[in-house]
Amino acid sequence: MTPKPARTPDGGWGWVVAAAAFVVNGLSYGLLRSLGLALPDIAEHFDRASQDTAWVSSLALAVQQAASPVGSALSTRWGARPVVMTGGLLTSLGFVFSAFAGSLLHLYLGLGVLAGSGWALAFAPALGTLSRYFSRRRVLAVGLALTGNGASSLLLAPALQLLLDTFGWRGALLLLGAITLHLAPCGALLRPLELPGDPSVPPSGPLAALGLGLFTRRAFSVFALGTALVGGGYFVPYVHLAPHALDLGLGGYRAALVVAAAAVADAGARLVCGWLADQGWVPLPRLLAVSGALTGLALLAVGLVPGVGREEGWGGSLLAAAGAYGLSAGSYAPLVFGVLPGLVGIAGVVQATGLVMMLMSLGGLLGPPLSGFLRDETGDFTASFVACGSLVLSGSLVYLGLPGALPSCSPASPPATPPPESGELLPVPQVALLSPGGPHSTLDTTC
C-alpha cells in the first residue's frame, strides 16, 4: 500500500494501531514476565542452578532489546507491517523449537535468540508507528498499548502455572508457540502513515538507518545513559519475582498471585499516568525522573519484605510491595516512550524507539543473571532486589539532566500546547528581547 500524505490524525485508525500494539506488548513483555514461573521446572529437569536458567529469559530480553534498532531500521525501509508479521512468525518458531530442547543451549537458542529476534522485529516498529498516529493524546495512547503487559501477565501467570501442572514445561512452551503466532495478524493492522517532516527518501547507509546520529544530541545522550542504568534493574522482577515469592514460602498459585498483583497495578498505572502526562501539568522529563525513583524504592521494598513463615500464608507484605512496584513501574513505562518525540521529533521516533530498547538491553542482559548469581551466593533474592533497585535509582538521578526535569527560575510558562512535531525539548537558540525600560536587549534564560 502506498501511504498518502496526512496530518497527525490524533485518533481514527490510530486506535486500531493502539489495539494491535496492546497485543504485541502483551505477547512480548507480558509473556516474558510470566515465563519466570517455568524456570524452576526447567532448572530441576536439567539439574542446573538458578543463575544458569536465568540466562534463558535474560537472553530473550537482551536480544529483543539489542536487536530492536534493526527492527526499526527495517521498518523505516520496508514499513512496519511486513516487519512485525515476520517477527511474529520467528517468535512462534522459537517457542516451538524450545519445546523439544534437549539441553539449556537449545533453550538459549530457541527462546533467547530466535524468539528474542522475533520480538525485536515486532515491538519497536509497532510502538513507533503508534506514536506517529497521535499528538495531543500520544502518552495516553502509548500507555494504553503498554497495558498489554499487565493484562497479559494477569491472564498468563495463572494460565501458565496451570499449563505447567497439566502438560509440563515442554507442553506449555508448545502451546505458547501457538499463542505468539497471533503477533502476525497484529502486524497486518499497522497501516502506513506519511507525515509532514518525513524524509522524502529512506535513510542511506546502515548508520543513518539505525539512527545513531541521535546520540550527538545532548538531551538524548543524557536520556540514553539514564535509561541504560534503569534497564539494569527494571527487568529483574520479570524473571525473579515469582521465584522470590516461592523462596519466601508461597506456593505456586500464591506466587502467581504476586505476579498478577504487580500486573494489575502496572496496567492501571499506565493508563492513569498516560492521561495525566497528556494534561501538560508537569513536564514529561520531571515525571520520568520521579516515576523512576519510585520504581527503585519499590524494588528495594520487594527485596526487604520478610518471609511468610507458614505455607498457608498469602504473603500480604510481598503483595503490597509487588503492587507498589507495579504502580511505579507502570507509570515509568509510557513516559520513557512518550518523551521521545520531544527529544528527537516525530520523524525520528521509530528509530529512537529501537535505540531505547537497545539501551535497556545493556542492563537487561546482565541484571537477571547477576540477580541469579546473588541468589545462589546468599541463598535468597534480598541482595538481588536491593542491587537492582539501586541501579534504577541511579538512572533516575541521571534523568535530572534532561531539559525540564528540574524547576526553572524563568517566568511562568504559558499553558501547555500539543507537542510540535519537531521536538519541543530540542535546544532552542536564545532570543533577544527588548527591555521595557529602554533599547537594551536582555536574554530569556532559565536555571
CSV table of C-alpha atoms in Angstrom, one decimal:
chain,number,residue,atom,x,y,z
A,1,MET,CA,0.0,0.0,0.0
A,2,THR,CA,1.3,3.5,-0.9
A,3,PRO,CA,0.9,5.9,2.1
A,4,LYS,CA,-0.9,9.1,1.5
A,5,PRO,CA,0.3,12.4,2.9
A,6,ALA,CA,-1.7,13.4,6.0
A,7,ARG,CA,-1.5,15.4,9.2
A,8,THR,CA,-1.1,13.6,12.5
A,9,PRO,CA,-4.7,12.2,12.9
A,10,ASP,CA,-4.6,12.0,16.7
A,11,GLY,CA,-7.0,9.1,16.7
A,12,GLY,CA,-9.1,7.4,14.0
A,13,TRP,CA,-7.2,4.3,12.7
A,14,GLY,CA,-4.7,5.1,15.4
A,15,TRP,CA,-6.9,3.4,18.0
A,16,VAL,CA,-6.8,0.2,15.9
A,17,VAL,CA,-3.0,0.5,15.8
A,18,ALA,CA,-3.1,1.0,19.6
A,19,ALA,CA,-5.1,-2.2,20.0
A,20,ALA,CA,-2.5,-4.0,17.8
A,21,ALA,CA,0.4,-2.6,19.9
A,22,PHE,CA,-1.5,-3.7,23.0
A,23,VAL,CA,-1.5,-7.3,21.9
A,24,VAL,CA,2.2,-7.1,20.7
A,25,ASN,CA,3.2,-5.7,24.1
A,26,GLY,CA,1.2,-8.5,25.9
A,27,LEU,CA,2.7,-11.3,23.9
A,28,SER,CA,6.3,-9.9,24.4
A,29,TYR,CA,6.9,-8.3,27.7
A,30,GLY,CA,3.8,-9.7,29.4
A,31,LEU,CA,4.8,-13.2,28.4
A,32,LEU,CA,8.4,-12.7,29.5
A,33,ARG,CA,7.2,-11.5,32.9
A,34,SER,CA,5.2,-14.8,33.4
A,35,LEU,CA,7.9,-17.0,31.9
A,36,GLY,CA,9.8,-17.0,35.2
A,37,LEU,CA,7.2,-19.5,36.6
A,38,ALA,CA,8.7,-22.1,34.3
A,39,LEU,CA,12.3,-21.6,35.3
A,40,PRO,CA,12.3,-23.7,38.4
A,41,ASP,CA,10.9,-26.7,36.5
A,42,ILE,CA,13.5,-26.2,33.8
A,43,ALA,CA,16.3,-26.0,36.4
A,44,GLU,CA,15.1,-29.2,38.0
A,45,HIS,CA,14.8,-31.0,34.7
A,46,PHE,CA,18.4,-30.2,33.6
A,47,ASP,CA,19.8,-30.1,37.2
A,48,ARG,CA,21.2,-26.6,36.8
A,49,ALA,CA,21.4,-23.6,39.1
A,50,SER,CA,19.2,-20.5,39.1
A,51,GLN,CA,22.0,-18.5,37.5
A,52,ASP,CA,22.1,-20.8,34.5
A,53,THR,CA,18.3,-20.9,33.9
A,54,ALA,CA,18.1,-17.1,34.3
A,55,TRP,CA,20.0,-16.7,31.1
A,56,VAL,CA,17.0,-18.1,29.2
A,57,SER,CA,14.8,-15.2,30.0
A,58,SER,CA,17.7,-12.8,30.1
A,59,LEU,CA,18.9,-13.7,26.6
A,60,ALA,CA,15.4,-13.4,25.2
A,61,LEU,CA,15.1,-9.9,26.8
A,62,ALA,CA,18.5,-8.8,25.8
A,63,VAL,CA,18.2,-10.0,22.1
A,64,GLN,CA,14.8,-8.4,21.9
A,65,GLN,CA,16.1,-5.0,23.0
A,66,ALA,CA,19.6,-5.1,21.5
A,67,ALA,CA,18.2,-6.0,18.1
A,68,SER,CA,15.3,-3.5,18.3
A,69,PRO,CA,17.3,-0.9,16.2
A,70,VAL,CA,17.4,-3.4,13.4
A,71,GLY,CA,13.6,-3.8,13.6
A,72,SER,CA,13.3,0.0,13.5
A,73,ALA,CA,15.7,0.3,10.6
A,74,LEU,CA,13.9,-2.4,8.6
A,75,SER,CA,10.6,-0.7,9.4
A,76,THR,CA,12.0,2.6,8.1
A,77,ARG,CA,13.0,1.0,4.9
A,78,TRP,CA,10.1,-1.5,4.2
A,79,GLY,CA,7.3,-0.4,6.5
A,80,ALA,CA,6.2,-1.7,9.9
A,81,ARG,CA,3.6,-4.2,8.6
A,82,PRO,CA,5.8,-6.9,6.9
A,83,VAL,CA,8.5,-6.5,9.6
A,84,VAL,CA,6.1,-7.1,12.5
A,85,MET,CA,4.4,-10.0,10.7
A,86,THR,CA,7.8,-11.6,10.2
A,87,GLY,CA,8.7,-11.1,13.8
A,88,GLY,CA,5.5,-12.9,14.9
A,89,LEU,CA,6.5,-15.9,12.8
A,90,LEU,CA,10.0,-16.0,14.3
A,91,THR,CA,8.7,-15.8,17.9
A,92,SER,CA,6.4,-18.7,17.4
A,93,LEU,CA,9.1,-20.8,15.8
A,94,GLY,CA,11.4,-20.0,18.8
A,95,PHE,CA,8.8,-21.4,21.3
A,96,VAL,CA,8.1,-24.5,19.2
A,97,PHE,CA,11.8,-25.2,18.9
A,98,SER,CA,12.4,-24.8,22.6
A,99,ALA,CA,9.6,-27.2,23.5
A,100,PHE,CA,11.8,-30.0,22.1
A,101,ALA,CA,15.1,-28.8,23.7
A,102,GLY,CA,17.5,-31.4,24.9
A,103,SER,CA,19.8,-29.0,26.8
A,104,LEU,CA,19.9,-25.4,28.1
A,105,LEU,CA,21.8,-24.5,25.0
A,106,HIS,CA,18.8,-25.3,22.9
A,107,LEU,CA,16.7,-23.1,25.1
A,108,TYR,CA,19.2,-20.3,24.8
A,109,LEU,CA,19.0,-20.6,21.0
A,110,GLY,CA,15.2,-21.1,20.8
A,111,LEU,CA,13.8,-18.6,23.4
A,112,GLY,CA,16.9,-16.4,23.7
A,113,VAL,CA,18.0,-15.9,20.0
A,114,LEU,CA,15.1,-17.0,17.8
A,115,ALA,CA,12.1,-15.8,19.9
A,116,GLY,CA,14.1,-12.7,21.1
A,117,SER,CA,14.8,-11.7,17.5
A,118,GLY,CA,11.1,-12.1,16.6
A,119,TRP,CA,10.1,-9.8,19.5
A,120,ALA,CA,12.7,-7.3,18.3
A,121,LEU,CA,11.1,-7.1,14.9
A,122,ALA,CA,7.6,-6.7,16.4
A,123,PHE,CA,7.7,-4.4,19.4
A,124,ALA,CA,9.7,-1.3,18.4
A,125,PRO,CA,8.1,-0.9,14.9
A,126,ALA,CA,4.6,-1.3,16.5
A,127,LEU,CA,5.1,1.2,19.2
A,128,GLY,CA,6.9,3.7,16.9
A,129,THR,CA,4.1,3.5,14.4
A,130,LEU,CA,1.6,4.2,17.2
A,131,SER,CA,3.5,7.4,18.3
A,132,ARG,CA,3.1,8.7,14.7
A,133,TYR,CA,-0.7,8.4,14.9
A,134,PHE,CA,-1.1,10.7,17.9
A,135,SER,CA,0.0,14.2,19.1
A,136,ARG,CA,-2.2,15.6,21.8
A,137,ARG,CA,-3.1,12.2,23.3
A,138,ARG,CA,0.2,10.4,22.5
A,139,VAL,CA,1.2,9.4,26.0
A,140,LEU,CA,-2.3,8.1,26.7
A,141,ALA,CA,-2.2,6.0,23.6
A,142,VAL,CA,1.2,4.7,24.4
A,143,GLY,CA,0.1,4.0,28.0
A,144,LEU,CA,-3.0,2.1,26.6
A,145,ALA,CA,-0.8,0.0,24.4
A,146,LEU,CA,1.6,-0.8,27.2
A,147,THR,CA,-1.2,-2.1,29.4
A,148,GLY,CA,-1.0,-5.2,27.3
A,149,ASN,CA,2.0,-6.1,29.5
A,150,GLY,CA,-0.1,-6.1,32.7
A,151,ALA,CA,-3.2,-7.6,31.2
A,152,SER,CA,-1.2,-10.4,29.7
A,153,SER,CA,0.6,-11.1,32.9
A,154,LEU,CA,-2.7,-11.1,34.8
A,155,LEU,CA,-4.0,-13.8,32.4
A,156,LEU,CA,-0.9,-15.7,31.5
A,157,ALA,CA,0.6,-16.1,35.1
A,158,PRO,CA,-2.2,-18.4,36.4
A,159,ALA,CA,-2.7,-19.9,32.9
A,160,LEU,CA,1.0,-20.8,32.6
A,161,GLN,CA,1.0,-22.3,36.0
A,162,LEU,CA,-2.0,-24.4,35.0
A,163,LEU,CA,-0.2,-25.5,31.8
A,164,LEU,CA,2.9,-26.4,33.7
A,165,ASP,CA,0.9,-28.5,36.1
A,166,THR,CA,-1.0,-30.2,33.3
A,167,PHE,CA,1.4,-30.6,30.4
A,168,GLY,CA,4.8,-29.9,31.9
A,169,TRP,CA,7.2,-27.2,30.7
A,170,ARG,CA,7.5,-28.7,27.2
A,171,GLY,CA,3.8,-28.8,26.5
A,172,ALA,CA,3.5,-25.2,28.0
A,173,LEU,CA,6.1,-23.9,25.6
A,174,LEU,CA,4.5,-25.6,22.6
A,175,LEU,CA,1.1,-24.0,23.4
A,176,LEU,CA,2.8,-20.6,23.9
A,177,GLY,CA,4.2,-21.0,20.4
A,178,ALA,CA,0.7,-21.2,19.0
A,179,ILE,CA,-0.4,-18.2,21.1
A,180,THR,CA,2.6,-16.0,20.0
A,181,LEU,CA,1.7,-16.6,16.3
A,182,HIS,CA,-1.1,-14.0,16.8
A,183,LEU,CA,1.6,-11.4,16.5
A,184,ALA,CA,1.4,-11.8,12.7
A,185,PRO,CA,-2.2,-10.5,12.3
A,186,CYS,CA,-1.4,-7.6,14.7
A,187,GLY,CA,1.3,-6.6,12.2
A,188,ALA,CA,-1.2,-6.6,9.4
A,189,LEU,CA,-3.2,-3.8,11.1
A,190,LEU,CA,-0.3,-1.4,11.1
A,191,ARG,CA,-1.4,0.8,8.2
A,192,PRO,CA,1.5,3.1,6.9
A,193,LEU,CA,1.2,6.8,7.5
A,194,GLU,CA,3.2,9.6,5.9
A,195,LEU,CA,3.5,12.9,7.9
A,196,PRO,CA,4.9,16.3,7.2
A,197,GLY,CA,8.6,16.4,8.0
A,198,ASP,CA,9.3,12.8,7.0
A,199,PRO,CA,12.3,12.3,4.7
A,200,SER,CA,11.5,12.1,1.0
A,201,VAL,CA,13.8,9.0,0.6
A,202,PRO,CA,14.7,6.3,3.1
A,203,PRO,CA,18.0,6.8,5.0
A,204,SER,CA,21.0,5.6,3.1
A,205,GLY,CA,23.6,3.6,4.9
A,206,PRO,CA,23.3,1.4,8.0
A,207,LEU,CA,24.3,4.1,10.5
A,208,ALA,CA,21.7,6.5,9.2
A,209,ALA,CA,19.1,3.8,9.1
A,210,LEU,CA,19.8,2.8,12.7
A,211,GLY,CA,19.5,6.4,13.8
A,212,LEU,CA,22.9,6.5,15.6
A,213,GLY,CA,23.2,10.2,14.8
A,214,LEU,CA,20.7,10.9,17.6
A,215,PHE,CA,23.4,10.4,20.1
A,216,THR,CA,25.0,13.6,19.0
A,217,ARG,CA,22.2,15.5,20.8
A,218,ARG,CA,23.0,16.2,24.4
A,219,ALA,CA,19.5,15.6,25.7
A,220,PHE,CA,19.2,12.2,24.0
A,221,SER,CA,22.6,11.2,25.3
A,222,VAL,CA,21.5,12.0,28.9
A,223,PHE,CA,18.3,10.1,28.3
A,224,ALA,CA,20.3,7.2,26.9
A,225,LEU,CA,22.6,6.9,30.0
A,226,GLY,CA,19.7,7.1,32.4
A,227,THR,CA,17.8,4.5,30.5
A,228,ALA,CA,20.7,2.1,30.4
A,229,LEU,CA,21.1,2.3,34.2
A,230,VAL,CA,17.4,1.8,34.8
A,231,GLY,CA,17.4,-1.2,32.5
A,232,GLY,CA,19.9,-2.9,34.8
A,233,GLY,CA,17.3,-3.4,37.5
A,234,TYR,CA,13.9,-2.7,35.8
A,235,PHE,CA,13.5,-6.2,34.3
A,236,VAL,CA,14.8,-8.3,37.3
A,237,PRO,CA,11.2,-8.8,38.6
A,238,TYR,CA,10.2,-10.1,35.2
A,239,VAL,CA,12.4,-13.1,35.8
A,240,HIS,CA,12.7,-13.4,39.5
A,241,LEU,CA,9.6,-12.0,41.2
A,242,ALA,CA,7.9,-15.4,41.0
A,243,PRO,CA,11.0,-17.4,42.3
A,244,HIS,CA,11.4,-14.8,45.0
A,245,ALA,CA,7.8,-15.4,46.2
A,246,LEU,CA,8.5,-19.2,46.1
A,247,ASP,CA,11.6,-18.7,48.2
A,248,LEU,CA,9.6,-16.7,50.8
A,249,GLY,CA,7.3,-19.7,51.3
A,250,LEU,CA,4.4,-19.1,48.9
A,251,GLY,CA,3.0,-21.9,46.8
A,252,GLY,CA,2.9,-22.0,43.0
A,253,TYR,CA,-0.6,-20.3,42.7
A,254,ARG,CA,0.1,-17.8,45.5
A,255,ALA,CA,3.4,-16.9,43.8
A,256,ALA,CA,1.3,-16.4,40.6
A,257,LEU,CA,-1.0,-14.1,42.6
A,258,VAL,CA,2.0,-11.9,43.5
A,259,VAL,CA,2.9,-11.6,39.8
A,260,ALA,CA,-0.8,-10.9,39.0
A,261,ALA,CA,-0.9,-8.2,41.7
A,262,ALA,CA,2.0,-6.4,40.1
A,263,ALA,CA,0.5,-6.8,36.7
A,264,VAL,CA,-2.9,-5.3,37.7
A,265,ALA,CA,-1.2,-2.3,39.4
A,266,ASP,CA,1.1,-1.9,36.4
A,267,ALA,CA,-1.7,-1.9,33.9
A,268,GLY,CA,-3.8,0.7,35.8
A,269,ALA,CA,-0.8,3.0,36.4
A,270,ARG,CA,0.0,3.0,32.7
A,271,LEU,CA,-3.5,4.3,31.8
A,272,VAL,CA,-3.7,6.9,34.6
A,273,CYS,CA,-0.1,8.1,34.1
A,274,GLY,CA,-0.7,8.4,30.3
A,275,TRP,CA,-3.8,10.6,30.9
A,276,LEU,CA,-2.1,12.8,33.5
A,277,ALA,CA,1.0,13.3,31.3
A,278,ASP,CA,-1.1,14.5,28.4
A,279,GLN,CA,-2.7,17.2,30.5
A,280,GLY,CA,0.7,19.1,30.5
A,281,TRP,CA,0.6,20.0,34.2
A,282,VAL,CA,4.1,18.7,34.8
A,283,PRO,CA,6.9,18.4,32.2
A,284,LEU,CA,7.4,14.8,31.0
A,285,PRO,CA,11.1,14.6,31.9
A,286,ARG,CA,10.2,15.5,35.5
A,287,LEU,CA,7.5,12.9,35.7
A,288,LEU,CA,10.0,10.4,34.2
A,289,ALA,CA,12.6,11.1,36.9
A,290,VAL,CA,10.0,10.8,39.7
A,291,SER,CA,8.5,7.6,38.5
A,292,GLY,CA,11.9,6.1,38.0
A,293,ALA,CA,12.9,6.9,41.6
A,294,LEU,CA,9.6,5.5,42.9
A,295,THR,CA,10.3,2.3,41.0
A,296,GLY,CA,13.7,1.9,42.5
A,297,LEU,CA,12.3,2.4,46.0
A,298,ALA,CA,9.6,-0.2,45.4
A,299,LEU,CA,12.2,-2.7,44.2
A,300,LEU,CA,14.1,-2.2,47.5
A,301,ALA,CA,10.8,-2.9,49.4
A,302,VAL,CA,10.2,-6.1,47.4
A,303,GLY,CA,13.7,-7.4,48.3
A,304,LEU,CA,13.4,-6.5,52.0
A,305,VAL,CA,10.0,-7.9,52.9
A,306,PRO,CA,10.1,-10.8,55.4
A,307,GLY,CA,9.2,-14.4,54.6
A,308,VAL,CA,5.7,-15.8,55.0
A,309,GLY,CA,6.7,-18.3,57.7
A,310,ARG,CA,3.9,-20.8,57.1
A,311,GLU,CA,2.7,-22.5,53.9
A,312,GLU,CA,-0.9,-21.3,54.3
A,313,GLY,CA,0.1,-17.6,54.4
A,314,TRP,CA,-0.7,-15.3,51.4
A,315,GLY,CA,2.3,-13.0,51.8
A,316,GLY,CA,0.5,-9.7,52.4
A,317,SER,CA,3.7,-7.7,52.7
A,318,LEU,CA,5.1,-9.1,49.4
A,319,LEU,CA,1.7,-8.5,47.7
A,320,ALA,CA,1.8,-4.9,48.9
A,321,ALA,CA,5.4,-4.4,47.8
A,322,ALA,CA,4.7,-6.0,44.4
A,323,GLY,CA,1.6,-3.7,44.0
A,324,ALA,CA,3.8,-0.7,44.7
A,325,TYR,CA,6.3,-1.9,42.2
A,326,GLY,CA,3.6,-2.4,39.6
A,327,LEU,CA,2.2,1.2,40.2
A,328,SER,CA,5.6,2.9,39.9
A,329,ALA,CA,7.0,0.7,37.0
A,330,GLY,CA,3.7,1.1,35.1
A,331,SER,CA,3.9,4.9,35.5
A,332,TYR,CA,7.5,4.8,34.1
A,333,ALA,CA,6.8,2.7,31.0
A,334,PRO,CA,4.6,5.2,29.0
A,335,LEU,CA,6.8,8.1,30.0
A,336,VAL,CA,10.0,6.6,28.7
A,337,PHE,CA,8.5,6.3,25.2
A,338,GLY,CA,6.2,9.3,25.4
A,339,VAL,CA,9.1,11.7,26.0
A,340,LEU,CA,10.9,10.6,22.8
A,341,PRO,CA,9.0,12.7,20.2
A,342,GLY,CA,10.0,15.8,22.3
A,343,LEU,CA,13.7,14.7,22.2
A,344,VAL,CA,14.1,13.7,18.6
A,345,GLY,CA,11.0,14.9,16.7
A,346,ILE,CA,8.2,12.7,15.2
A,347,ALA,CA,10.3,11.8,12.1
A,348,GLY,CA,12.9,10.0,14.2
A,349,VAL,CA,10.6,8.4,16.8
A,350,VAL,CA,10.7,4.9,15.2
A,351,GLN,CA,14.5,4.9,15.2
A,352,ALA,CA,14.6,6.3,18.7
A,353,THR,CA,12.2,3.6,20.0
A,354,GLY,CA,14.6,1.0,18.7
A,355,LEU,CA,17.6,2.7,20.3
A,356,VAL,CA,15.8,2.9,23.6
A,357,MET,CA,15.2,-0.8,23.5
A,358,MET,CA,18.8,-1.4,22.8
A,359,LEU,CA,19.9,0.8,25.6
A,360,MET,CA,17.7,-1.0,28.1
A,361,SER,CA,19.2,-4.3,26.9
A,362,LEU,CA,22.6,-3.3,28.1
A,363,GLY,CA,21.4,-3.6,31.6
A,364,GLY,CA,18.7,-6.2,30.9
A,365,LEU,CA,21.4,-8.7,29.7
A,366,LEU,CA,23.3,-8.5,33.0
A,367,GLY,CA,20.6,-7.8,35.5
A,368,PRO,CA,18.8,-11.2,35.8
A,369,PRO,CA,22.0,-13.3,35.7
A,370,LEU,CA,23.5,-11.0,38.4
A,371,SER,CA,20.3,-11.5,40.4
A,372,GLY,CA,20.6,-15.2,40.0
A,373,PHE,CA,24.2,-15.2,41.0
A,374,LEU,CA,23.5,-13.2,44.1
A,375,ARG,CA,20.7,-15.6,45.0
A,376,ASP,CA,23.0,-18.6,44.6
A,377,GLU,CA,25.6,-16.9,46.8
A,378,THR,CA,23.4,-15.6,49.5
A,379,GLY,CA,20.5,-18.1,49.5
A,380,ASP,CA,17.7,-15.6,48.8
A,381,PHE,CA,16.8,-12.7,46.5
A,382,THR,CA,17.2,-9.9,49.1
A,383,ALA,CA,20.6,-8.8,47.8
A,384,SER,CA,19.3,-9.2,44.2
A,385,PHE,CA,16.4,-6.8,44.6
A,386,VAL,CA,18.5,-4.3,46.6
A,387,ALA,CA,21.1,-4.2,43.8
A,388,CYS,CA,18.6,-3.7,41.0
A,389,GLY,CA,16.7,-1.1,43.0
A,390,SER,CA,19.9,0.9,43.4
A,391,LEU,CA,20.6,0.8,39.7
A,392,VAL,CA,17.1,2.2,38.9
A,393,LEU,CA,17.6,5.0,41.5
A,394,SER,CA,20.9,5.9,39.8
A,395,GLY,CA,19.3,6.1,36.4
A,396,SER,CA,16.6,8.3,37.8
A,397,LEU,CA,19.2,10.8,39.1
A,398,VAL,CA,20.7,11.0,35.6
A,399,TYR,CA,17.3,11.9,34.2
A,400,LEU,CA,17.5,15.2,36.2
A,401,GLY,CA,19.9,16.4,33.5
A,402,LEU,CA,17.1,16.4,30.9
A,403,PRO,CA,15.5,19.8,29.8
A,404,GLY,CA,12.5,20.5,32.1
A,405,ALA,CA,13.4,17.8,34.7
A,406,LEU,CA,14.2,20.5,37.3
A,407,PRO,CA,12.2,23.5,38.2
A,408,SER,CA,13.1,26.7,36.2
A,409,CYS,CA,13.7,30.1,37.6
A,410,SER,CA,12.4,31.8,34.4
A,411,PRO,CA,8.9,33.4,34.3
A,412,ALA,CA,6.0,31.1,34.3
A,413,SER,CA,5.5,29.2,31.1
A,414,PRO,CA,2.3,29.6,29.0
A,415,PRO,CA,-0.4,26.9,29.2
A,416,ALA,CA,0.6,23.5,27.7
A,417,THR,CA,0.0,23.0,24.0
A,418,PRO,CA,0.2,19.9,21.8
A,419,PRO,CA,3.9,19.0,21.3
A,420,PRO,CA,5.3,20.3,18.0
A,421,GLU,CA,6.4,17.6,15.6
A,422,SER,CA,9.9,18.9,15.5
A,423,GLY,CA,10.5,18.1,19.2
A,424,GLU,CA,9.6,20.5,22.0
A,425,LEU,CA,12.6,19.5,24.1
A,426,LEU,CA,15.2,20.2,21.5
A,427,PRO,CA,17.7,23.0,22.2
A,428,VAL,CA,16.2,26.4,21.2
A,429,PRO,CA,18.5,29.4,20.4
A,430,GLN,CA,18.3,32.3,22.9
A,431,VAL,CA,16.1,35.1,21.6
A,432,ALA,CA,17.0,38.8,22.3
A,433,LEU,CA,14.1,40.5,24.0
A,434,LEU,CA,13.6,44.3,24.1
A,435,SER,CA,13.7,45.6,27.7
A,436,PRO,CA,10.6,47.6,28.5
A,437,GLY,CA,12.9,50.3,30.2
A,438,GLY,CA,14.9,51.1,27.1
A,439,PRO,CA,16.5,49.9,23.9
A,440,HIS,CA,18.9,47.5,25.6
A,441,SER,CA,18.2,43.8,24.9
A,442,THR,CA,18.1,41.0,27.5
A,443,LEU,CA,18.3,37.2,27.1
A,444,ASP,CA,15.5,35.0,28.2
A,445,THR,CA,17.4,32.5,30.4
A,446,THR,CA,16.5,29.6,32.7
A,447,CYS,CA,18.2,27.9,35.6
